[in-house]
Amino acid sequence: MFYAFPQSPAKSAQAGPGRTSRAAVAAADLASLLVPLSAADDALARLDERLRASPVRDGWIARADFTESCAALWAEGELVHLEDLVLNDAGMDARSPSHALTRACAYLNLRRKAFALDPRTQLSPTTLLRLAGRAAPAPSAEMPEDDESDTVTADDRDDRQDADLAAALAGLTAATKAAAGALERAGATPLALSKDAFVYDEQWDEAGRLAAWRHGVADIDDLPPLLGALTLAHSWRELEPIQRQGWLAPLLAALHLRRRGRAKAHLLCLHLGLRALRPKPGSAKTMRARLHQGLAIVEAAAREGLAQHDRLMLARQLLERKCKGRRASSNMPRLAELLISRPVATVPLIARELGVSQQAAQGLVAEIGPGLREITGRKRYRAWAVG
């Protein structure tokens, strides 16, 4: 269900909000979902609780962002090496970045931005526009800021968000037209403001699709968090309210779980669960089958996160032993922190982050010894990993 295969506009236009509403989930025979729902929810709760007070939580989150970004491109049929993504993020590319690597880096930055959002407003209309790369207008008297005050009822909040969405889209359209007019008056061609008709459908009604999507998931909070997240993601994939942004569905599902309090300490890596299960694309024909498959992906993602956390804790203990008895000015503790926070490390990267020469970095790597695992199999341009 989370495969990022593009859909045709005709198929997306035929999908209505009722297909993914609460009635659709009820029609999927909720009794048959109790066992997989319980297993997925249990695995997710154990992962979040373990990360909440874990000493390697920040390192786990940093690693999860890298691996999830590579898995997201894998779901689209692209291969991005983890080493290349780490070096690209550090501004130390070993070669010219490919288009797939650039997209993986954009997804990495998007996950970081999404995790830094306020859980109360991370699925608001203006936030969705920003996540989709649209510059939503600044709040004004006509477009009030998102507010989740406890004194506001759910109906009032929905009405206000509908008004916010309409104002945001109207403001965005007005700003685009104003900028285009200014360029035309200056004698310039507004190429950056016009959409390529070969790539984008000029008749795509984003405002109407966003309104239909929000209407279809209006009662999503009445569902269990996991079912609500899967329903939200499926609805976004089917309707694709913002053109060419269907790949946001897994990230929106993870944000919904965080907003509902099921994943407060992290953003669930759904693409990792997808890669672990490797379901056949299009195998889930009915809503019931999609929910079963989605719950299996969530459980696989949570179990993979637990396994990665256990490996990272063991690696931290081994590195702490190497740091015992060192002088206060030793760079070994800083190297240990770097190795925990990055999935792979190279000599130039270690030298840059620690502010030492490459010869000194090679000496530090040699001192750690068996605690590091060389992953390239080369004699030059080597990379190491722990865990």
C-alpha positions as a printed Julia matrix, in Angstrom:
387×3 Matrix{Float64}:
   0.0    0.0     0.0
   2.95   2.31    0.51
   4.58   1.63   -2.84
   5.39   4.95   -4.47
   4.27   3.91   -7.94
   2.77   6.92   -9.78
  -0.93   6.86  -10.56
  -2.63   8.3   -13.56
  -4.74  11.44  -13.08
  -7.81   9.56  -14.31
  -7.51   6.94  -11.59
  -6.9    9.53   -8.92
  -9.87  11.58  -10.1
 -12.17   8.58   -9.84
 -11.24   7.96   -6.21
 -13.76   9.61   -3.94
 -13.47  10.48   -0.25
 -16.05   7.86    0.67
 -13.73   5.02   -0.35
 -11.44   5.66    2.62
 -13.92   6.95    5.18
 -14.78   5.27    8.43
 -17.57   3.35    6.68
 -15.03   1.82    4.3
 -12.91   0.67    7.24
 -15.97  -0.76    8.97
 -16.83  -2.65    5.8
 -13.41  -4.29    5.93
 -14.57  -6.58    8.75
 -12.84  -5.08   11.81
 -13.11  -8.38   13.67
 -10.55  -9.93   11.33
  -8.16  -7.04   12.0
  -7.98  -7.49   15.78
  -4.99  -9.86   15.79
  -2.76  -7.97   13.3
  -3.82  -4.64   14.83
  -2.84  -5.82   18.31
   0.51  -7.16   17.1
   1.39  -3.98   15.19
   0.28  -1.7    18.02
   2.27  -3.72   20.56
   5.47  -3.58   18.48
   5.05   0.15   17.87
   4.42   0.87   21.56
   7.49  -1.11   22.64
   9.69   0.72   20.14
   8.46   4.16   21.2
   8.81   3.4    24.91
  12.31   2.04   24.46
  13.38   5.1    22.48
  11.79   7.54   24.91
  14.49   7.09   27.57
  17.23   5.56   25.42
  20.74   7.07   25.56
  21.13   6.44   21.82
  17.78   7.95   20.8
  19.31  10.85   18.84
  21.72   8.52   17.07
  18.89   6.1    16.27
  16.74   8.87   14.81
  19.63  10.17   12.68
  20.34   6.67   11.36
  16.64   5.97   10.78
  16.32   9.1     8.65
  19.18   7.98    6.41
  18.0    4.39    6.03
  14.36   5.41    5.52
  15.37   7.84    2.77
  17.25   5.08    0.93
  14.3    2.72    1.42
  11.88   5.35    0.05
  13.86   5.52   -3.21
  14.06   1.71   -3.25
  10.25   1.64   -3.21
  10.32   3.68   -6.42
  12.8    1.36   -8.09
  15.89   3.53   -7.52
  19.1    2.41   -5.82
  20.8    4.92   -3.51
  23.84   3.8    -1.55
  23.78   4.72    2.11
  27.41   5.84    1.98
  26.68   8.27   -0.87
  23.71   9.75    0.99
  25.75  10.31    4.18
  28.56  12.0     2.26
  26.11  14.11    0.25
  24.43  15.27    3.46
  27.85  16.25    4.84
  28.73  18.12    1.62
  31.55  15.69    0.83
  30.32  13.9    -2.3
  32.77  11.38   -3.71
  31.16  11.81   -7.17
  28.56  13.96   -8.87
  25.17  13.29   -7.23
  22.64  11.44   -9.34
  19.0   12.43   -9.64
  18.01   9.58   -7.29
  20.58  10.71   -4.72
  19.27  14.28   -4.89
  15.73  13.05   -4.28
  16.88  10.89   -1.36
  18.6   13.9     0.19
  15.41  15.95   -0.26
  13.38  13.22    1.47
  15.97  13.13    4.27
  15.61  16.87    4.84
  11.83  16.58    4.67
  11.78  13.94    7.43
  13.93  16.16    9.62
  11.65  19.11    8.99
   8.53  17.03    9.69
   9.92  15.7    12.98
  10.61  19.25   14.16
   6.97  20.28   13.62
   4.56  20.83   16.46
   2.51  17.58   16.74
  -0.67  19.62   17.24
  -0.43  21.45   13.91
   1.72  19.16   11.74
  -1.28  18.05    9.63
  -2.86  21.49    9.3
  -3.58  22.8     5.77
  -0.75  25.33    5.76
   1.72  22.71    7.03
   0.69  20.3     4.28
   1.4   23.0     1.7
   4.85  23.59    3.18
   5.67  19.88    3.23
   4.64  19.69   -0.42
   7.07  22.48   -1.26
   4.46  25.21   -1.56
   5.21  28.55    0.07
   2.07  29.15    2.09
   1.39  32.85    2.78
   2.18  34.31    6.16
  -0.66  34.36    8.74
  -2.84  37.46    8.62
  -6.23  38.67    9.74
  -7.81  36.87    6.77
  -5.9   33.65    7.48
  -5.54  33.02   11.23
  -2.78  30.79   12.57
  -3.54  27.19   13.48
  -4.58  26.92   17.1
  -5.44  23.7    18.91
  -6.88  25.23   22.05
  -8.79  22.85   24.3
 -11.7   25.27   24.46
 -12.42  24.9    20.75
 -14.75  22.11   19.72
 -13.89  19.62   16.97
 -16.53  21.06   14.61
 -15.25  24.59   15.1
 -11.68  23.41   14.52
 -12.68  21.67   11.26
 -14.51  24.77   10.05
 -11.53  26.95   10.88
  -9.1   24.6     9.12
 -11.33  24.59    6.04
 -11.22  28.38    6.07
  -7.45  28.32    6.61
  -7.0   25.96    3.66
  -9.11  28.1     1.35
  -7.28  31.25    2.47
  -3.88  29.6     2.06
  -4.63  28.42   -1.48
  -6.19  31.76   -2.38
  -3.21  33.63   -1.0
  -0.8   31.36   -2.82
  -2.63  31.84   -6.11
  -2.77  35.61   -5.64
   0.93  35.8    -4.81
   1.81  33.73   -7.88
  -0.31  35.93  -10.16
   1.19  39.09   -8.67
   4.73  37.84   -9.18
   3.91  36.77  -12.73
   2.46  40.21  -13.47
   5.55  41.93  -12.1
   7.81  39.8   -14.31
   5.68  40.5   -17.38
   5.78  44.25  -16.71
   9.56  43.99  -16.44
   9.71  42.21  -19.79
  10.74  38.83  -18.31
   9.2   35.45  -18.93
   7.85  33.85  -15.73
   9.25  30.39  -16.45
   9.71  29.56  -12.76
   6.09  30.35  -12.02
   4.49  28.35  -14.82
   4.05  24.59  -14.65
   5.25  22.4   -17.46
   2.15  21.0   -19.15
   4.12  17.87  -20.04
   4.62  17.1   -16.33
   1.66  18.75  -14.59
  -2.04  18.65  -15.37
  -3.22  22.24  -15.75
  -6.78  21.19  -14.85
  -5.75  19.66  -11.52
  -8.09  21.12   -8.9
  -5.86  21.1    -5.82
  -8.29  23.09   -3.69
 -11.16  20.74   -4.49
  -9.05  17.61   -3.99
  -7.7   18.87   -0.66
 -11.22  19.62    0.5
 -12.39  16.16   -0.63
  -9.45  14.52    1.15
 -10.12  16.38    4.39
 -13.81  15.5     4.14
 -12.97  11.85    3.64
 -10.76  11.69    6.73
 -12.82  14.05    8.88
 -13.76  11.29   11.32
 -10.34   9.65   11.3
  -9.77  10.42   15.0
 -12.68   8.11   15.83
 -10.62   5.16   14.56
  -7.73   3.47   16.4
  -4.48   5.35   15.66
  -3.0    2.67   13.41
  -6.15   2.22   11.34
  -6.49   5.98   11.12
  -2.92   6.35    9.86
  -3.37   3.65    7.21
  -6.68   5.13    6.12
  -5.17   8.61    5.85
  -2.23   7.35    3.79
  -4.44   5.33    1.46
  -6.75   8.3     0.94
  -3.82  10.59    0.12
  -2.43   8.06   -2.33
  -5.78   7.56   -4.08
  -6.83  11.21   -4.32
  -3.34  12.78   -4.56
  -4.72  16.2    -3.52
  -1.47  18.01   -4.35
  -0.23  17.0    -7.77
   2.94  14.87   -7.9
   2.97  14.58   -4.09
   1.51  11.1    -3.62
   4.83   9.94   -2.13
   4.02  11.97    1.0
   1.48   9.33    2.12
   3.81   7.25    4.39
   5.21  10.41    5.99
   1.69  11.72    6.69
   0.8    8.37    8.28
   3.85   8.63   10.55
   2.9   12.21   11.48
  -0.63  11.08   12.33
   0.72   8.38   14.67
   2.87  11.0    16.38
  -0.07  13.38   16.73
  -2.19  10.61   18.27
   0.54   9.82   20.8
   1.46   6.36   19.45
   4.94   7.4    18.29
   5.95  10.43   20.34
   9.69   9.74   20.36
  10.2    9.08   16.65
   8.74   9.02   13.15
   7.9    5.49   12.07
   9.96   4.24    9.1
   7.24   2.65    6.98
   9.45   2.19    3.92
  11.8    0.02    6.0
   8.88  -2.21    6.9
   7.89  -2.31    3.24
  11.4   -3.36    2.23
  11.48  -6.02    4.93
   8.18  -7.58    3.79
   8.53  -6.97    0.04
   4.83  -7.49   -0.77
   3.85  -7.92   -4.38
   2.65  -4.59   -5.84
  -1.1   -4.57   -6.38
  -1.63  -7.75   -4.38
  -4.09  -6.02   -2.01
  -7.29  -5.59   -4.02
  -9.83  -4.83   -1.25
  -9.83  -2.4     1.65
  -9.57  -5.29    4.06
  -6.49  -6.66    2.29
  -4.91  -3.19    2.22
  -5.38  -2.79    5.97
  -3.95  -6.25    6.65
  -0.94  -5.46    4.5
  -0.51  -2.02    6.07
  -0.59  -3.44    9.61
   2.0   -6.05    8.63
   4.23  -3.24    7.26
   3.87  -1.25   10.5
   4.77  -4.31   12.6
   7.78  -5.09   10.4
   8.96  -1.47   10.61
   8.66  -1.44   14.41
  10.51  -4.75   14.76
  13.26  -3.54   12.46
  13.55  -0.39   14.59
  13.81  -2.47   17.77
  16.54  -4.64   16.24
  18.49  -1.56   15.12
  18.17  -0.05   18.6
  19.53  -3.21   20.23
  22.5   -3.3    17.82
  23.19   0.38   18.49
  23.12  -0.14   22.27
  25.6   -3.01   21.97
  27.89  -0.94   19.76
  27.73   1.92   22.28
  28.82  -0.41   25.09
  31.77  -1.67   23.04
  32.84   1.88   22.17
  32.57   2.96   25.82
  35.07   0.26   26.74
  37.49   1.67   24.16
  37.12   5.14   25.7
  37.87   4.08   29.28
  41.17   5.28   30.67
  41.68   7.88   27.96
  43.04  11.3    28.72
  40.62  14.23   28.82
  41.86  15.62   25.48
  41.42  12.34   23.63
  39.32  12.39   20.45
  38.12   8.82   20.96
  34.88   9.79   22.82
  34.0   12.23   20.03
  34.68   9.55   17.43
  32.39   7.19   19.34
  29.58   9.78   19.26
  30.12  10.31   15.52
  29.96   6.58   14.82
  26.74   6.25   16.79
  25.09   9.2    15.01
  26.06   8.2    11.45
  25.32   4.87    9.79
  28.66   4.99    7.93
  31.84   7.01    8.35
  34.87   7.6     6.15
  38.33   8.91    6.99
  37.7   12.35    5.39
  34.38  12.61    7.23
  35.98  11.7    10.57
  38.81  14.15    9.97
  36.41  16.96    9.13
  34.0   16.36   12.02
  36.76  15.95   14.64
  39.02  18.65   13.24
  42.05  16.37   12.91
  44.26  15.27   10.03
  43.38  12.26    7.94
  46.4   10.43    9.32
  45.13  11.0    12.86
  41.67   9.83   11.8
  43.15   6.63   10.38
  44.98   6.08   13.67
  41.75   6.46   15.67
  39.98   3.99   13.41
  42.82   1.5    13.83
  42.66   1.86   17.64
  39.01   0.83   17.74
  39.83  -2.37   15.9
  37.15  -5.1    15.81
  34.46  -2.7    17.05
  34.29  -1.22   13.55
  33.08  -3.05   10.46
  34.52  -2.15    7.05
  31.6   -2.18    4.59
  33.07  -1.33    1.2
  35.54  -4.19    0.73
  38.02  -1.8    -0.87
  41.58  -0.83   -0.02
  40.98   2.83   -0.87
  38.02   5.14   -0.17
  36.89   2.83    2.59
  33.92   3.3     4.94
  33.17   1.85    8.38
  30.03   1.2    10.36
  29.07   0.02   13.83
  25.99  -1.88   14.86
